[in-house]
Amino acid sequence: MPFKKIQSNIEVKDREFDLIYPKSFKSISKFHFTPVCIAKEAARYLVTNKETKVLDVGSGAGKFCMIGSVVTEGYFYGVEHRIKLSNLANRITKHYELSNVEFIHSNITDIQFNLYNSFYSYNPFYENIAKTGRIDNKLHFSNEQYEAYSSYMKSQLSTMPIGTKLVTYFSYLKEVPDSYKVKYSNFDNKLKFWQKEI
């Protein structure tokens, strides 16, 4: 069981972890799901204590949130626009009895960020501007939507209190307000750890 290994700090490769998913999802994991090593490091930065509520923007099939829920004491929420993915994540969570994680099927513009303490962003709106490599073509995509979603996230993050933590992975950073400063980075600068300072 990958979660017990991860909780015990035993190295788990992505191909091993991804066995929890149906075969049809394994092919997209490499490009769309957070790697295990990234998820562990990001979650540990974002969670201060057991009261911390982390929001994963564009949680997909829930990999980051599920891993975060077993390596920290925080509570993880994933918001995902595709109902198929959010339903899958909730089923897996229930199957493995992960109590401090929840997945929400919603558009990001319906989410109030002030209900959460910390945030994770793995380039969630990129499919709107991508020419190839989308999970599927069942949603509406456009450059205008990319700008609108990024702007909404940026405005919501701007309202958060000083000290708020954010982690971005493979991001163009359009969703990050100027009030957030990079504390450090990792994985060839692709993983950035932010904190709101002003």
mmCIF file of C-alpha atoms in Angstrom:
data_model
loop_
_atom_site.group_PDB
_atom_site.id
_atom_site.type_symbol
_atom_site.label_atom_id
_atom_site.label_comp_id
_atom_site.label_asym_id
_atom_site.label_seq_id
_atom_site.Cartn_x
_atom_site.Cartn_y
_atom_site.Cartn_z
ATOM 1 C CA MET A 1 0.000 0.000 0.000
ATOM 2 C CA PRO A 2 1.738 3.228 -1.119
ATOM 3 C CA PHE A 3 0.304 5.469 1.586
ATOM 4 C CA LYS A 4 1.733 3.446 4.469
ATOM 5 C CA LYS A 5 5.143 3.461 2.793
ATOM 6 C CA ILE A 6 5.018 7.206 2.199
ATOM 7 C CA GLN A 7 3.889 7.815 5.776
ATOM 8 C CA SER A 8 6.838 5.740 6.984
ATOM 9 C CA ASN A 9 9.144 7.842 4.774
ATOM 10 C CA ILE A 10 9.935 4.895 2.515
ATOM 11 C CA GLU A 11 10.710 5.939 -1.057
ATOM 12 C CA VAL A 12 7.800 5.292 -3.404
ATOM 13 C CA LYS A 13 8.283 5.667 -7.155
ATOM 14 C CA ASP A 14 5.539 7.313 -9.184
ATOM 15 C CA ARG A 15 4.924 4.171 -11.212
ATOM 16 C CA GLU A 16 4.246 2.306 -7.950
ATOM 17 C CA PHE A 17 1.964 5.004 -6.551
ATOM 18 C CA ASP A 18 0.031 5.292 -9.814
ATOM 19 C CA LEU A 19 -1.130 1.682 -9.488
ATOM 20 C CA ILE A 20 -3.979 3.083 -7.353
ATOM 21 C CA TYR A 21 -5.458 4.602 -10.525
ATOM 22 C CA PRO A 22 -7.388 2.877 -13.312
ATOM 23 C CA LYS A 23 -5.205 1.978 -16.294
ATOM 24 C CA SER A 24 -6.692 4.746 -18.426
ATOM 25 C CA PHE A 25 -5.290 7.403 -16.087
ATOM 26 C CA LYS A 26 -1.742 6.082 -15.779
ATOM 27 C CA SER A 27 -0.744 7.406 -19.190
ATOM 28 C CA ILE A 28 -1.505 11.016 -18.208
ATOM 29 C CA SER A 29 0.067 10.871 -14.766
ATOM 30 C CA LYS A 30 3.583 11.818 -15.901
ATOM 31 C CA PHE A 31 2.412 15.123 -17.370
ATOM 32 C CA HIS A 32 -0.621 16.029 -15.266
ATOM 33 C CA PHE A 33 -0.193 14.563 -11.759
ATOM 34 C CA THR A 34 2.288 15.863 -9.180
ATOM 35 C CA PRO A 35 5.284 13.522 -8.676
ATOM 36 C CA VAL A 36 5.522 11.887 -5.245
ATOM 37 C CA CYS A 37 8.776 13.654 -4.307
ATOM 38 C CA ILE A 38 7.308 17.064 -5.238
ATOM 39 C CA ALA A 39 4.090 16.436 -3.327
ATOM 40 C CA LYS A 40 5.926 15.484 -0.140
ATOM 41 C CA GLU A 41 8.183 18.525 -0.149
ATOM 42 C CA ALA A 42 5.416 20.957 -1.088
ATOM 43 C CA ALA A 43 2.972 19.627 1.503
ATOM 44 C CA ARG A 44 5.509 19.819 4.315
ATOM 45 C CA TYR A 45 6.207 23.462 3.484
ATOM 46 C CA LEU A 46 2.540 24.414 3.267
ATOM 47 C CA VAL A 47 1.373 22.822 6.522
ATOM 48 C CA THR A 48 2.216 24.631 9.746
ATOM 49 C CA ASN A 49 0.010 22.602 12.107
ATOM 50 C CA LYS A 50 -3.054 20.357 12.164
ATOM 51 C CA GLU A 51 -5.317 23.385 11.724
ATOM 52 C CA THR A 52 -3.798 24.213 8.320
ATOM 53 C CA LYS A 53 -6.200 23.944 5.404
ATOM 54 C CA VAL A 54 -4.414 23.538 2.065
ATOM 55 C CA LEU A 55 -6.194 24.186 -1.239
ATOM 56 C CA ASP A 56 -4.901 22.427 -4.352
ATOM 57 C CA VAL A 57 -6.095 24.425 -7.362
ATOM 58 C CA GLY A 58 -6.829 21.971 -10.164
ATOM 59 C CA SER A 59 -6.367 18.796 -8.144
ATOM 60 C CA GLY A 60 -6.954 16.326 -10.976
ATOM 61 C CA ALA A 61 -7.133 12.789 -9.617
ATOM 62 C CA GLY A 62 -5.969 13.934 -6.188
ATOM 63 C CA LYS A 63 -2.367 12.738 -6.029
ATOM 64 C CA PHE A 64 -0.916 15.827 -4.308
ATOM 65 C CA CYS A 65 -3.686 16.051 -1.716
ATOM 66 C CA MET A 66 -3.624 12.367 -0.860
ATOM 67 C CA ILE A 67 0.139 12.340 -0.382
ATOM 68 C CA GLY A 68 0.002 15.571 1.619
ATOM 69 C CA SER A 69 -2.636 14.090 3.884
ATOM 70 C CA VAL A 70 -0.339 11.247 4.959
ATOM 71 C CA VAL A 71 2.930 13.188 5.363
ATOM 72 C CA THR A 72 1.471 16.095 7.385
ATOM 73 C CA GLU A 73 -1.219 16.792 9.941
ATOM 74 C CA GLY A 74 -2.921 19.371 7.724
ATOM 75 C CA TYR A 75 -6.251 19.077 5.925
ATOM 76 C CA PHE A 76 -6.157 19.020 2.132
ATOM 77 C CA TYR A 77 -8.866 20.207 -0.232
ATOM 78 C CA GLY A 78 -8.674 19.731 -3.974
ATOM 79 C CA VAL A 79 -10.833 21.684 -6.390
ATOM 80 C CA GLU A 80 -11.256 20.120 -9.820
ATOM 81 C CA HIS A 81 -13.350 21.157 -12.830
ATOM 82 C CA ARG A 82 -13.660 17.616 -14.246
ATOM 83 C CA ILE A 83 -16.274 15.689 -12.278
ATOM 84 C CA LYS A 84 -14.811 12.366 -13.445
ATOM 85 C CA LEU A 85 -11.490 13.188 -11.781
ATOM 86 C CA SER A 86 -12.935 14.595 -8.565
ATOM 87 C CA ASN A 87 -15.226 11.580 -8.186
ATOM 88 C CA LEU A 88 -12.289 9.225 -8.763
ATOM 89 C CA ALA A 89 -10.189 11.066 -6.166
ATOM 90 C CA ASN A 90 -12.995 10.872 -3.596
ATOM 91 C CA ARG A 91 -13.476 7.138 -4.223
ATOM 92 C CA ILE A 92 -9.770 6.430 -3.739
ATOM 93 C CA THR A 93 -9.701 8.588 -0.611
ATOM 94 C CA LYS A 94 -12.614 6.627 0.844
ATOM 95 C CA HIS A 95 -11.082 3.280 -0.135
ATOM 96 C CA TYR A 96 -7.801 4.049 1.630
ATOM 97 C CA GLU A 97 -9.562 5.718 4.588
ATOM 98 C CA LEU A 98 -7.728 9.029 4.261
ATOM 99 C CA SER A 99 -9.620 11.205 6.709
ATOM 100 C CA ASN A 100 -7.988 14.619 6.214
ATOM 101 C CA VAL A 101 -8.614 15.137 2.512
ATOM 102 C CA GLU A 102 -11.628 16.173 0.436
ATOM 103 C CA PHE A 103 -12.241 16.844 -3.233
ATOM 104 C CA ILE A 104 -14.630 19.439 -4.599
ATOM 105 C CA HIS A 105 -16.067 19.475 -8.112
ATOM 106 C CA SER A 106 -16.202 23.168 -8.964
ATOM 107 C CA ASN A 107 -14.921 25.975 -11.132
ATOM 108 C CA ILE A 108 -12.108 27.889 -9.441
ATOM 109 C CA THR A 109 -14.068 31.133 -9.742
ATOM 110 C CA ASP A 110 -16.628 29.704 -7.312
ATOM 111 C CA ILE A 111 -14.013 29.096 -4.609
ATOM 112 C CA GLN A 112 -13.373 31.599 -1.819
ATOM 113 C CA PHE A 113 -9.701 31.413 -0.915
ATOM 114 C CA ASN A 114 -10.195 32.921 2.553
ATOM 115 C CA LEU A 115 -11.565 29.553 3.696
ATOM 116 C CA TYR A 116 -8.056 28.124 3.382
ATOM 117 C CA ASN A 117 -4.579 28.883 4.763
ATOM 118 C CA SER A 118 -2.096 27.633 2.145
ATOM 119 C CA PHE A 119 -2.184 26.957 -1.586
ATOM 120 C CA TYR A 120 -0.695 24.626 -4.189
ATOM 121 C CA SER A 121 -0.677 25.333 -7.916
ATOM 122 C CA TYR A 122 0.629 22.927 -10.566
ATOM 123 C CA ASN A 123 -0.022 25.167 -13.587
ATOM 124 C CA PRO A 124 -3.751 24.376 -13.335
ATOM 125 C CA PHE A 125 -5.003 26.543 -16.192
ATOM 126 C CA TYR A 126 -2.387 25.609 -18.786
ATOM 127 C CA GLU A 127 -4.725 23.386 -20.795
ATOM 128 C CA ASN A 128 -6.482 26.555 -21.940
ATOM 129 C CA ILE A 129 -3.417 27.650 -23.903
ATOM 130 C CA ALA A 130 -1.879 24.254 -24.683
ATOM 131 C CA LYS A 131 -1.856 23.061 -28.261
ATOM 132 C CA THR A 132 -1.238 19.429 -27.333
ATOM 133 C CA GLY A 133 -1.198 17.198 -24.273
ATOM 134 C CA ARG A 134 -4.616 17.977 -22.802
ATOM 135 C CA ILE A 135 -6.237 15.368 -20.569
ATOM 136 C CA ASP A 136 -9.224 15.395 -22.914
ATOM 137 C CA ASN A 137 -11.245 17.865 -24.968
ATOM 138 C CA LYS A 138 -14.481 17.665 -23.015
ATOM 139 C CA LEU A 139 -14.148 21.158 -21.513
ATOM 140 C CA HIS A 140 -14.154 24.546 -23.176
ATOM 141 C CA PHE A 141 -10.634 25.969 -23.546
ATOM 142 C CA SER A 142 -9.514 29.463 -24.542
ATOM 143 C CA ASN A 143 -6.783 32.044 -23.982
ATOM 144 C CA GLU A 144 -9.411 34.311 -22.456
ATOM 145 C CA GLN A 145 -10.322 31.644 -19.928
ATOM 146 C CA TYR A 146 -6.653 31.156 -19.033
ATOM 147 C CA GLU A 147 -6.334 34.875 -18.329
ATOM 148 C CA ALA A 148 -9.596 35.000 -16.385
ATOM 149 C CA TYR A 149 -8.759 32.040 -14.151
ATOM 150 C CA SER A 150 -5.217 33.276 -13.519
ATOM 151 C CA SER A 151 -6.526 36.751 -12.701
ATOM 152 C CA TYR A 152 -9.134 35.359 -10.307
ATOM 153 C CA MET A 153 -6.581 33.273 -8.453
ATOM 154 C CA LYS A 154 -4.199 36.221 -8.274
ATOM 155 C CA SER A 155 -6.899 38.495 -6.867
ATOM 156 C CA GLN A 156 -7.934 35.911 -4.280
ATOM 157 C CA LEU A 157 -4.350 35.316 -3.167
ATOM 158 C CA SER A 158 -3.906 39.067 -2.833
ATOM 159 C CA THR A 159 -6.591 39.210 -0.159
ATOM 160 C CA MET A 160 -4.903 36.622 2.043
ATOM 161 C CA PRO A 161 -3.078 37.671 5.226
ATOM 162 C CA ILE A 162 0.656 38.252 5.478
ATOM 163 C CA GLY A 163 2.432 34.943 6.031
ATOM 164 C CA THR A 164 0.210 32.953 3.656
ATOM 165 C CA LYS A 165 2.171 30.189 1.941
ATOM 166 C CA LEU A 166 1.978 29.186 -1.717
ATOM 167 C CA VAL A 167 3.806 26.541 -3.728
ATOM 168 C CA THR A 168 3.916 26.634 -7.527
ATOM 169 C CA TYR A 169 5.163 23.857 -9.806
ATOM 170 C CA PHE A 170 5.833 24.348 -13.533
ATOM 171 C CA SER A 171 3.967 27.645 -13.432
ATOM 172 C CA TYR A 172 4.136 30.725 -15.658
ATOM 173 C CA LEU A 173 3.419 32.594 -12.392
ATOM 174 C CA LYS A 174 0.567 34.691 -13.780
ATOM 175 C CA GLU A 175 -1.480 33.676 -10.740
ATOM 176 C CA VAL A 176 1.107 34.920 -8.210
ATOM 177 C CA PRO A 177 0.673 38.457 -6.776
ATOM 178 C CA ASP A 178 3.698 40.736 -6.321
ATOM 179 C CA SER A 179 3.113 40.599 -2.566
ATOM 180 C CA TYR A 180 4.355 36.980 -2.521
ATOM 181 C CA LYS A 181 8.113 36.432 -2.405
ATOM 182 C CA VAL A 182 10.051 33.269 -3.223
ATOM 183 C CA LYS A 183 11.634 31.843 -0.077
ATOM 184 C CA TYR A 184 13.499 29.122 -1.968
ATOM 185 C CA SER A 185 13.137 26.846 -4.995
ATOM 186 C CA ASN A 186 13.990 23.300 -5.985
ATOM 187 C CA PHE A 187 13.979 20.880 -8.930
ATOM 188 C CA ASP A 188 15.775 23.225 -11.334
ATOM 189 C CA ASN A 189 13.706 26.180 -10.155
ATOM 190 C CA LYS A 190 10.471 24.534 -11.322
ATOM 191 C CA LEU A 191 9.188 24.162 -7.745
ATOM 192 C CA LYS A 192 8.891 27.487 -5.932
ATOM 193 C CA PHE A 193 8.034 28.111 -2.302
ATOM 194 C CA TRP A 194 6.361 31.464 -1.663
ATOM 195 C CA GLN A 195 5.143 33.505 1.276
ATOM 196 C CA LYS A 196 3.094 36.677 1.353
ATOM 197 C CA GLU A 197 5.196 39.488 2.849
ATOM 198 C CA ILE A 198 3.158 42.660 2.271
#
